Tab-separated table of C-alpha atoms in Angstrom:
chain	number	residue	atom	x	y	z
A	192	MET	CA	107.697	125.066	81.098
A	193	ARG	CA	105.003	124.240	78.521
A	194	VAL	CA	103.491	120.776	78.982
A	195	LEU	CA	101.180	118.780	76.703
A	196	PHE	CA	99.152	115.875	78.118
A	197	LEU	CA	98.168	112.624	76.417
A	198	VAL	CA	95.506	110.838	78.477
A	199	GLN	CA	93.800	107.470	78.192
A	200	GLY	CA	90.081	108.130	78.558
A	201	GLU	CA	89.139	104.619	79.740
A	202	GLY	CA	87.697	104.795	83.268
A	203	ARG	CA	88.482	107.740	85.499
A	204	GLY	CA	91.912	106.905	86.949
A	205	HIS	CA	94.216	108.369	84.295
A	206	LEU	CA	91.977	111.405	83.783
A	207	THR	CA	91.984	112.092	87.522
A	208	GLN	CA	95.764	111.758	87.607
A	209	ALA	CA	96.035	114.291	84.765
A	210	LEU	CA	93.883	116.754	86.716
A	211	SER	CA	96.080	116.274	89.781
A	212	LEU	CA	99.332	116.844	87.886
A	213	ALA	CA	97.822	119.924	86.222
A	214	GLN	CA	97.184	121.336	89.716
A	215	ILE	CA	100.811	120.673	90.687
A	216	LEU	CA	102.150	122.315	87.523
A	217	LYS	CA	99.908	125.363	87.942
A	218	THR	CA	101.087	125.807	91.536
A	219	ALA	CA	104.707	125.614	90.348
A	220	GLY	CA	104.086	128.286	87.677
A	221	HIS	CA	104.150	126.002	84.616
A	222	ASP	CA	101.643	125.917	81.730
A	223	VAL	CA	99.622	122.899	80.637
A	224	ILE	CA	98.853	123.875	77.047
A	225	GLY	CA	96.334	121.120	76.291
A	226	ALA	CA	95.269	117.494	76.575
A	227	LEU	CA	94.809	114.904	73.835
A	228	VAL	CA	92.315	112.395	75.246
A	229	GLY	CA	91.727	108.917	73.823
A	230	VAL	CA	88.006	108.275	73.237
A	231	THR	CA	85.740	105.853	71.356
A	232	ALA	CA	82.394	106.246	69.623
A	233	GLU	CA	80.695	104.996	72.795
A	234	ARG	CA	82.891	106.836	75.286
A	235	GLY	CA	83.612	110.544	75.036
A	236	VAL	CA	85.496	112.874	77.366
A	237	PRO	CA	83.778	112.657	80.785
A	238	ALA	CA	82.170	115.804	82.152
A	239	PHE	CA	84.165	115.690	85.391
A	240	PHE	CA	87.359	116.114	83.344
A	241	SER	CA	86.159	118.678	80.808
A	242	GLU	CA	84.674	120.830	83.573
A	243	LYS	CA	87.849	120.835	85.698
A	244	PHE	CA	90.604	120.899	83.062
A	245	THR	CA	91.284	124.509	82.112
A	246	ALA	CA	93.387	124.022	78.946
A	247	PRO	CA	92.024	123.018	75.502
A	248	ILE	CA	90.938	119.368	75.198
A	249	THR	CA	91.199	117.435	71.917
A	250	PRO	CA	89.383	114.066	71.794
A	251	LEU	CA	91.096	111.484	69.569
A	252	PHE	CA	89.915	108.033	68.615
A	253	SER	CA	91.761	105.262	70.454
A	254	PRO	CA	90.545	101.644	70.680
A	255	GLY	CA	88.995	100.883	74.045
A	256	LEU	CA	88.687	97.734	76.121
A	257	VAL	CA	85.754	95.388	75.491
A	258	TYR	CA	83.842	94.008	78.485
A	259	ASN	CA	81.241	91.266	78.711
A	260	ALA	CA	77.814	92.893	78.961
A	261	GLY	CA	76.598	90.267	81.426
A	262	ASN	CA	79.301	90.163	84.088
A	263	ASN	CA	81.589	93.050	83.025
A	264	SER	CA	84.600	90.739	82.632
A	265	LEU	CA	87.372	91.930	80.328
A	266	GLU	CA	87.459	90.165	76.940
A	267	PRO	CA	91.019	90.394	75.511
A	268	PHE	CA	90.217	88.606	72.231
A	269	LYS	CA	87.314	90.902	71.348
A	270	THR	CA	89.409	93.886	72.430
A	271	THR	CA	92.138	92.832	69.965
A	272	VAL	CA	89.671	92.227	67.133
A	273	GLN	CA	88.076	95.623	67.660
A	274	ALA	CA	91.490	97.305	67.645
A	275	ILE	CA	92.417	95.628	64.336
A	276	ARG	CA	89.155	96.738	62.743
A	277	SER	CA	89.834	100.303	63.862
A	278	MET	CA	93.288	100.647	62.308
A	279	ARG	CA	92.342	103.386	59.837
A	280	PRO	CA	90.928	105.919	62.337
A	281	PHE	CA	93.678	104.922	64.769
A	282	TRP	CA	96.337	105.782	62.168
A	283	GLN	CA	94.703	109.151	61.627
A	284	SER	CA	94.841	109.776	65.371
A	285	LEU	CA	98.560	108.951	65.419
A	286	GLN	CA	99.159	111.522	62.685
A	287	GLN	CA	97.161	114.093	64.613
A	288	VAL	CA	99.219	113.475	67.758
A	289	ARG	CA	102.423	113.948	65.755
A	290	ASP	CA	101.132	117.136	64.110
A	291	THR	CA	99.975	118.587	67.444
A	292	ILE	CA	103.356	117.983	69.049
A	293	GLU	CA	105.292	119.478	66.146
A	294	THR	CA	102.935	122.467	65.805
A	295	GLN	CA	102.536	123.406	69.464
A	296	ARG	CA	106.144	122.551	70.399
A	297	PRO	CA	105.694	121.878	74.123
A	298	ASP	CA	108.798	121.495	76.251
A	299	VAL	CA	107.672	118.032	77.343
A	300	VAL	CA	104.836	115.577	76.656
A	301	VAL	CA	103.331	113.713	79.619
A	302	ASN	CA	101.568	110.496	78.633
A	303	PHE	CA	99.035	108.956	81.016
A	304	TYR	CA	99.012	105.393	79.629
A	305	GLU	CA	97.614	106.288	76.212
A	306	MET	CA	98.772	103.932	73.451
A	307	LEU	CA	98.629	106.805	70.945
A	308	GLY	CA	101.622	108.319	72.720
A	309	GLY	CA	103.883	105.277	72.639
A	310	LEU	CA	103.112	104.421	69.016
A	311	THR	CA	103.513	108.034	67.867
A	312	TYR	CA	107.014	108.099	69.357
A	313	ALA	CA	107.800	104.647	67.932
A	314	LEU	CA	106.707	105.495	64.379
A	315	PHE	CA	107.325	109.234	63.989
A	316	ARG	CA	109.993	109.963	66.647
A	317	PRO	CA	108.939	113.502	67.675
A	318	SER	CA	111.803	115.631	68.933
A	319	VAL	CA	109.949	116.677	72.106
A	320	PRO	CA	110.837	114.509	75.149
A	321	MET	CA	108.086	112.348	76.663
A	322	ILE	CA	107.631	110.883	80.127
A	323	CYS	CA	104.931	108.337	80.985
A	324	ILE	CA	102.908	108.145	84.193
A	325	ALA	CA	100.783	105.200	85.377
A	326	HIS	CA	100.581	102.586	88.084
A	327	GLN	CA	100.864	99.979	85.312
A	328	TYR	CA	104.569	100.767	84.818
A	329	PHE	CA	105.227	99.151	88.177
A	330	ALA	CA	104.871	95.910	86.184
A	331	PHE	CA	108.501	96.420	85.088
A	332	HIS	CA	109.685	96.582	88.721
A	333	SER	CA	111.230	93.564	90.434
A	334	ASN	CA	108.831	93.940	93.403
A	335	PHE	CA	105.702	93.876	91.257
A	336	GLN	CA	103.044	91.632	92.781
A	337	ARG	CA	101.221	89.336	90.344
A	338	PRO	CA	98.744	86.472	90.670
A	339	LYS	CA	99.809	82.927	89.898
A	340	GLY	CA	98.945	81.568	86.491
A	341	GLN	CA	96.960	83.760	84.071
A	342	TRP	CA	99.805	83.551	81.543
A	343	PHE	CA	97.743	84.833	78.607
A	344	TYR	CA	96.356	87.834	80.490
A	345	ARG	CA	99.801	88.614	81.925
A	346	GLN	CA	101.379	88.697	78.475
A	347	ALA	CA	98.558	90.798	77.010
A	348	PHE	CA	98.930	93.280	79.866
A	349	LYS	CA	102.711	93.554	79.414
A	350	ILE	CA	102.423	94.028	75.647
A	351	ASN	CA	99.783	96.719	76.012
A	352	THR	CA	101.859	98.513	78.642
A	353	ARG	CA	104.965	98.408	76.405
A	354	LEU	CA	102.973	99.902	73.534
A	355	THR	CA	102.142	102.977	75.627
A	356	CYS	CA	105.723	103.922	76.490
A	357	PHE	CA	107.930	103.549	73.403
A	358	GLY	CA	110.361	106.462	73.263
A	359	ALA	CA	109.718	107.645	76.821
A	360	GLN	CA	112.678	109.011	78.747
A	361	GLU	CA	111.279	107.848	82.076
A	362	LEU	CA	108.407	105.718	83.334
A	363	LEU	CA	106.938	107.153	86.510
A	364	ALA	CA	105.364	104.176	88.283
A	365	LEU	CA	102.680	105.204	90.761
A	366	SER	CA	102.943	103.052	93.881
A	367	PHE	CA	101.079	102.502	97.147
A	368	ASP	CA	104.370	102.966	99.016
A	369	LYS	CA	107.995	103.940	98.513
A	370	GLN	CA	110.126	101.501	96.523
A	371	ALA	CA	113.607	101.660	95.020
A	372	ASP	CA	113.905	103.004	91.471
A	373	GLU	CA	115.023	100.665	88.681
A	374	PRO	CA	116.961	102.821	86.180
A	375	GLY	CA	117.701	99.815	83.971
A	376	GLN	CA	113.972	99.643	83.213
A	377	ARG	CA	113.637	103.469	83.073
A	378	VAL	CA	111.345	103.121	86.124
A	379	ARG	CA	111.172	105.735	88.864
A	380	VAL	CA	108.721	105.002	91.667
A	381	VAL	CA	106.492	107.947	92.616
A	382	PRO	CA	103.464	108.502	94.897
A	383	PRO	CA	99.875	108.381	93.641
A	384	LEU	CA	98.400	111.480	92.021
A	385	LEU	CA	95.252	112.341	93.972
A	386	ARG	CA	92.795	115.130	93.266
A	387	GLN	CA	92.657	118.130	95.576
A	388	GLU	CA	88.967	117.513	96.309
A	389	LEU	CA	90.065	114.371	98.142
A	390	THR	CA	93.009	115.836	100.047
A	391	ASP	CA	90.815	118.703	101.315
A	392	LEU	CA	88.414	116.279	103.041
A	393	LYS	CA	88.490	115.636	106.798
A	394	PRO	CA	87.701	111.943	107.408
A	395	THR	CA	85.464	110.845	110.291
A	396	ASP	CA	84.565	107.431	111.722
A	397	GLY	CA	81.219	106.375	110.298
A	398	ASP	CA	78.946	103.396	110.925
A	399	PHE	CA	78.261	102.291	107.345
A	400	LEU	CA	80.007	100.440	104.525
A	401	LEU	CA	80.380	102.179	101.169
A	402	ALA	CA	80.191	100.149	97.949
A	403	TYR	CA	81.101	101.260	94.423
A	404	VAL	CA	79.578	98.658	92.127
A	405	THR	CA	79.671	99.216	88.381
A	406	GLN	CA	79.463	95.513	87.493
A	407	PRO	CA	75.995	93.944	87.131
A	408	GLY	CA	77.284	90.858	88.929
A	409	LEU	CA	78.472	92.879	91.907
A	410	ARG	CA	75.105	94.594	92.239
A	411	SER	CA	73.398	91.235	92.728
A	412	GLU	CA	76.137	90.184	95.172
A	413	LEU	CA	75.607	93.405	97.118
A	414	MET	CA	71.929	92.555	97.553
A	415	LYS	CA	72.797	88.997	98.535
A	416	ALA	CA	75.262	90.261	101.164
A	417	HIS	CA	72.650	92.686	102.452
A	418	LEU	CA	70.106	89.891	102.914
A	419	GLN	CA	72.712	87.842	104.808
A	420	HIS	CA	73.658	90.828	107.011
A	421	PRO	CA	70.480	92.936	107.232
A	422	THR	CA	71.714	94.891	110.271
A	423	VAL	CA	74.878	96.134	108.539
A	424	ARG	CA	74.229	99.559	107.033
A	425	MET	CA	75.452	99.910	103.440
A	426	ASP	CA	75.376	102.686	100.842
A	427	GLY	CA	76.018	101.716	97.236
A	428	PHE	CA	76.842	103.879	94.238
A	429	HIS	CA	76.058	102.313	90.865
A	430	SER	CA	75.181	103.352	87.338
A	431	GLY	CA	71.736	101.745	87.358
A	432	VAL	CA	70.338	104.398	89.705
A	433	THR	CA	68.832	107.515	88.127
A	434	ALA	CA	67.694	109.359	91.267
A	435	PRO	CA	70.319	110.821	93.639
A	436	ASP	CA	69.129	108.471	96.401
A	437	GLN	CA	67.085	105.278	96.244
A	438	VAL	CA	66.184	103.896	99.663
A	439	ILE	CA	65.789	100.105	99.614
A	440	ASP	CA	65.180	99.671	103.341
A	441	GLU	CA	66.455	100.951	106.688
A	442	THR	CA	70.038	99.735	106.152
A	443	LEU	CA	70.540	99.841	102.373
A	444	THR	CA	70.452	102.890	100.105
A	445	TYR	CA	71.548	103.183	96.471
A	446	HIS	CA	72.939	106.398	94.986
A	447	ALA	CA	73.483	107.620	91.440
A	448	ILE	CA	77.115	107.872	90.315
A	449	ASP	CA	78.463	111.236	91.462
A	450	GLY	CA	82.203	111.680	91.967
A	451	LYS	CA	81.973	114.482	94.521
A	452	ARG	CA	79.268	112.819	96.624
A	453	PHE	CA	81.114	109.511	96.518
A	454	LEU	CA	84.211	111.120	98.049
A	455	GLU	CA	82.094	112.781	100.730
A	456	PHE	CA	80.543	109.424	101.605
A	457	MET	CA	83.997	107.815	101.605
A	458	ALA	CA	85.248	110.351	104.133
A	459	ARG	CA	82.413	109.337	106.498
A	460	CYS	CA	82.215	105.567	105.996
A	461	LYS	CA	83.676	102.677	107.993
A	462	ALA	CA	85.149	100.808	105.009
A	463	VAL	CA	84.964	100.683	101.203
A	464	ILE	CA	83.968	97.882	98.819
A	465	THR	CA	85.222	98.450	95.285
A	466	THR	CA	86.837	96.934	92.249
A	467	ALA	CA	90.621	96.924	92.464
A	468	GLY	CA	91.183	100.063	90.428
A	469	PHE	CA	94.333	101.780	91.666
A	470	GLU	CA	92.719	105.205	92.021
A	471	SER	CA	89.788	104.229	94.240
A	472	VAL	CA	91.960	102.072	96.515
A	473	CYS	CA	94.415	104.979	96.949
A	474	GLU	CA	91.568	107.341	97.806
A	475	ALA	CA	90.392	104.934	100.514
A	476	ALA	CA	93.954	104.618	101.858
A	477	TYR	CA	94.393	108.396	102.031
A	478	LEU	CA	91.183	108.715	104.067
A	479	GLY	CA	92.130	105.818	106.335
A	480	LYS	CA	89.355	103.483	105.166
A	481	PRO	CA	90.117	99.756	104.715
A	482	ALA	CA	89.066	98.461	101.303
A	483	LEU	CA	87.657	95.175	100.087
A	484	MET	CA	89.231	94.934	96.619
A	485	ILE	CA	87.331	92.783	94.096
A	486	PRO	CA	89.115	92.630	90.701
A	487	GLN	CA	86.975	92.530	87.576
A	488	PRO	CA	87.086	89.045	85.996
A	489	ASN	CA	89.978	88.549	83.536
A	490	HIS	CA	91.354	91.998	84.442
A	491	PHE	CA	95.008	91.171	85.126
A	492	GLU	CA	95.979	94.667	86.241
A	493	GLN	CA	93.227	94.789	88.870
A	494	ALA	CA	94.209	91.328	90.106
A	495	CYS	CA	97.746	92.679	90.591
A	496	ASN	CA	96.433	95.818	92.306
A	497	ALA	CA	94.479	93.736	94.812
A	498	ILE	CA	97.539	91.664	95.727
A	499	ASP	CA	99.786	94.735	95.954
A	500	GLY	CA	97.202	96.665	97.977
A	501	GLN	CA	96.948	93.813	100.456
A	502	ARG	CA	100.745	93.709	100.710
A	503	ALA	CA	100.792	97.452	101.473
A	504	GLY	CA	98.095	97.006	104.114
A	505	VAL	CA	95.483	99.242	102.500
A	506	GLY	CA	92.851	96.501	102.340
A	507	VAL	CA	92.038	92.880	101.637
A	508	ALA	CA	91.818	91.140	98.262
A	509	ALA	CA	88.761	89.066	97.446
A	510	SER	CA	87.520	87.134	94.425
A	511	HIS	CA	83.887	88.053	95.145
A	512	PHE	CA	81.703	90.256	97.340
A	513	ASP	CA	82.822	88.654	100.628
A	514	LEU	CA	81.319	90.821	103.366
A	515	GLU	CA	82.440	88.414	106.093
A	516	GLN	CA	86.065	88.877	105.053
A	517	LEU	CA	85.756	92.660	105.256
A	518	LEU	CA	83.955	92.668	108.616
A	519	LYS	CA	86.734	90.513	110.087
A	520	ALA	CA	89.438	92.771	108.642
A	521	ILE	CA	88.046	96.106	109.877
A	522	PRO	CA	89.022	95.647	113.592
A	523	ASN	CA	92.576	94.690	112.543
A	524	TYR	CA	93.112	97.647	110.207
A	525	ASP	CA	96.363	99.466	111.025
A	526	SER	CA	95.679	103.218	111.132
A	527	THR	CA	99.375	103.987	110.695
A	528	VAL	CA	99.070	102.680	107.104
A	529	SER	CA	97.134	105.821	106.200
A	530	GLU	CA	99.682	108.032	107.983
A	531	ARG	CA	102.534	106.496	105.994
A	532	PHE	CA	100.496	106.717	102.811
A	533	ARG	CA	99.853	110.430	103.355
A	534	ALA	CA	103.541	111.068	104.065
A	535	TRP	CA	104.471	109.235	100.851
A	536	HIS	CA	101.843	111.168	98.872
A	537	ALA	CA	103.246	114.473	100.190
A	538	GLN	CA	106.559	113.803	98.417
A	539	GLY	CA	104.858	113.767	95.039
A	540	TYR	CA	104.990	117.520	94.376
A	541	PHE	CA	108.782	117.559	94.313
A	542	LEU	CA	109.243	114.162	92.638
A	543	PHE	CA	106.990	114.980	89.678
A	544	LEU	CA	108.551	118.405	89.115
A	545	ALA	CA	112.016	116.855	89.308
A	546	ALA	CA	111.041	114.301	86.651
A	547	LEU	CA	109.805	117.009	84.283
A	548	ASN	CA	112.974	119.029	84.792
A	549	ARG	CA	115.110	115.961	84.038
A	550	ALA	CA	113.166	115.405	80.830
A	551	ILE	CA	113.974	118.835	79.402
A	552	MET	CA	117.622	118.932	80.470
A	553	PRO	CA	120.063	118.780	77.527
A	554	LYS	CA	121.407	115.272	77.106
A	555	SER	CA	125.125	114.777	76.618
A	556	LYS	CA	125.997	112.915	73.439
A	557	PRO	CA	127.609	109.480	73.805
A	558	SER	CA	131.392	109.629	73.592
A	559	GLY	CA	131.735	106.539	71.385
A	560	GLY	CA	133.902	104.622	73.815
A	561	PHE	CA	137.621	104.698	74.652
A	562	PHE	CA	138.892	104.238	71.072
A	563	TRP	CA	137.013	107.144	69.500
A	564	THR	CA	137.571	109.364	72.521
A	565	ARG	CA	141.326	108.726	72.245
A	566	MET	CA	141.328	109.333	68.458
A	567	ARG	CA	139.545	112.683	68.852
A	568	HIS	CA	142.095	113.694	71.473
A	569	ILE	CA	144.984	112.806	69.136
A	570	LEU	CA	143.451	114.663	66.185
A	571	ARG	CA	142.896	117.801	68.300
A	572	SER	CA	146.463	117.795	69.678
């Protein structure tokens, strides 16, 4: 089977999922012939992906999300305005996606939440089948957890998610735990896609809290929490650190962003403090580490992730850096949550391969109903 990837380049979650599926396909003897990755002028293809992905990578312009420079909150209006202003290069990218599909003729296209994929299939209708993979597709499931209110952000999230999956045969919704499929919505619930570097780790019980803080506001909250709890050891990874390690005092150390080191620290920590990105919360769950999930402001998807993660027992949702809430939750963390999560994750190999096989199976043509079926029978007799 020859597979072409379309990957949203925003953040690391979808790129990491693409790497994980590529490992599964390689193990099963299939070929990933390339990846079309959505980028912007400010955000290229990250090194962690280009260094690990073995097939050719083609960066394509795709409008990104706009965040407030002060507090890192998502700004939907500015995101929309920027997308409108970028229509010309975006149209060129759509044409390039269409041409790549028709030239390379993969057996199936796998789209990791990239809008270029959904709009290409809506406008040009390529003949190659496409399936879409993302946690966001769980929004079309009846058990989807969502915060109260936030009508505008909820609608913007649903519209954006719809735009990524036009023409898809199936939507593979990554989930913290097993849920029933909803064929009427094209939704099949599947386990998270986690990188092999994580699954190879052996977790131990550490004595420190691990924080992943990309938001400027969270960095100041981390320091505030440290001053309130000076005896609690914390290690924080954030983009403002240039040296590998920056010791603040005996119980607080900052580290430069490094994906491999972060996972190693996660395997040894007591608990994790992070935004409510699906990928990082799943990594903590796999390693048996409770998570304090702090959604980015105005980020509807992360608000949903935090609620759903709390429902699944992988951590606690918080509106801010609430260290007290996490310290109270740690003694009550149910270790069997991680065992169930690992068992659910182990089913992924077969479920993803089954989905790809379904996508390339010949589809029977509709019969046209009783009347036309009966007429064809009469004409043949």
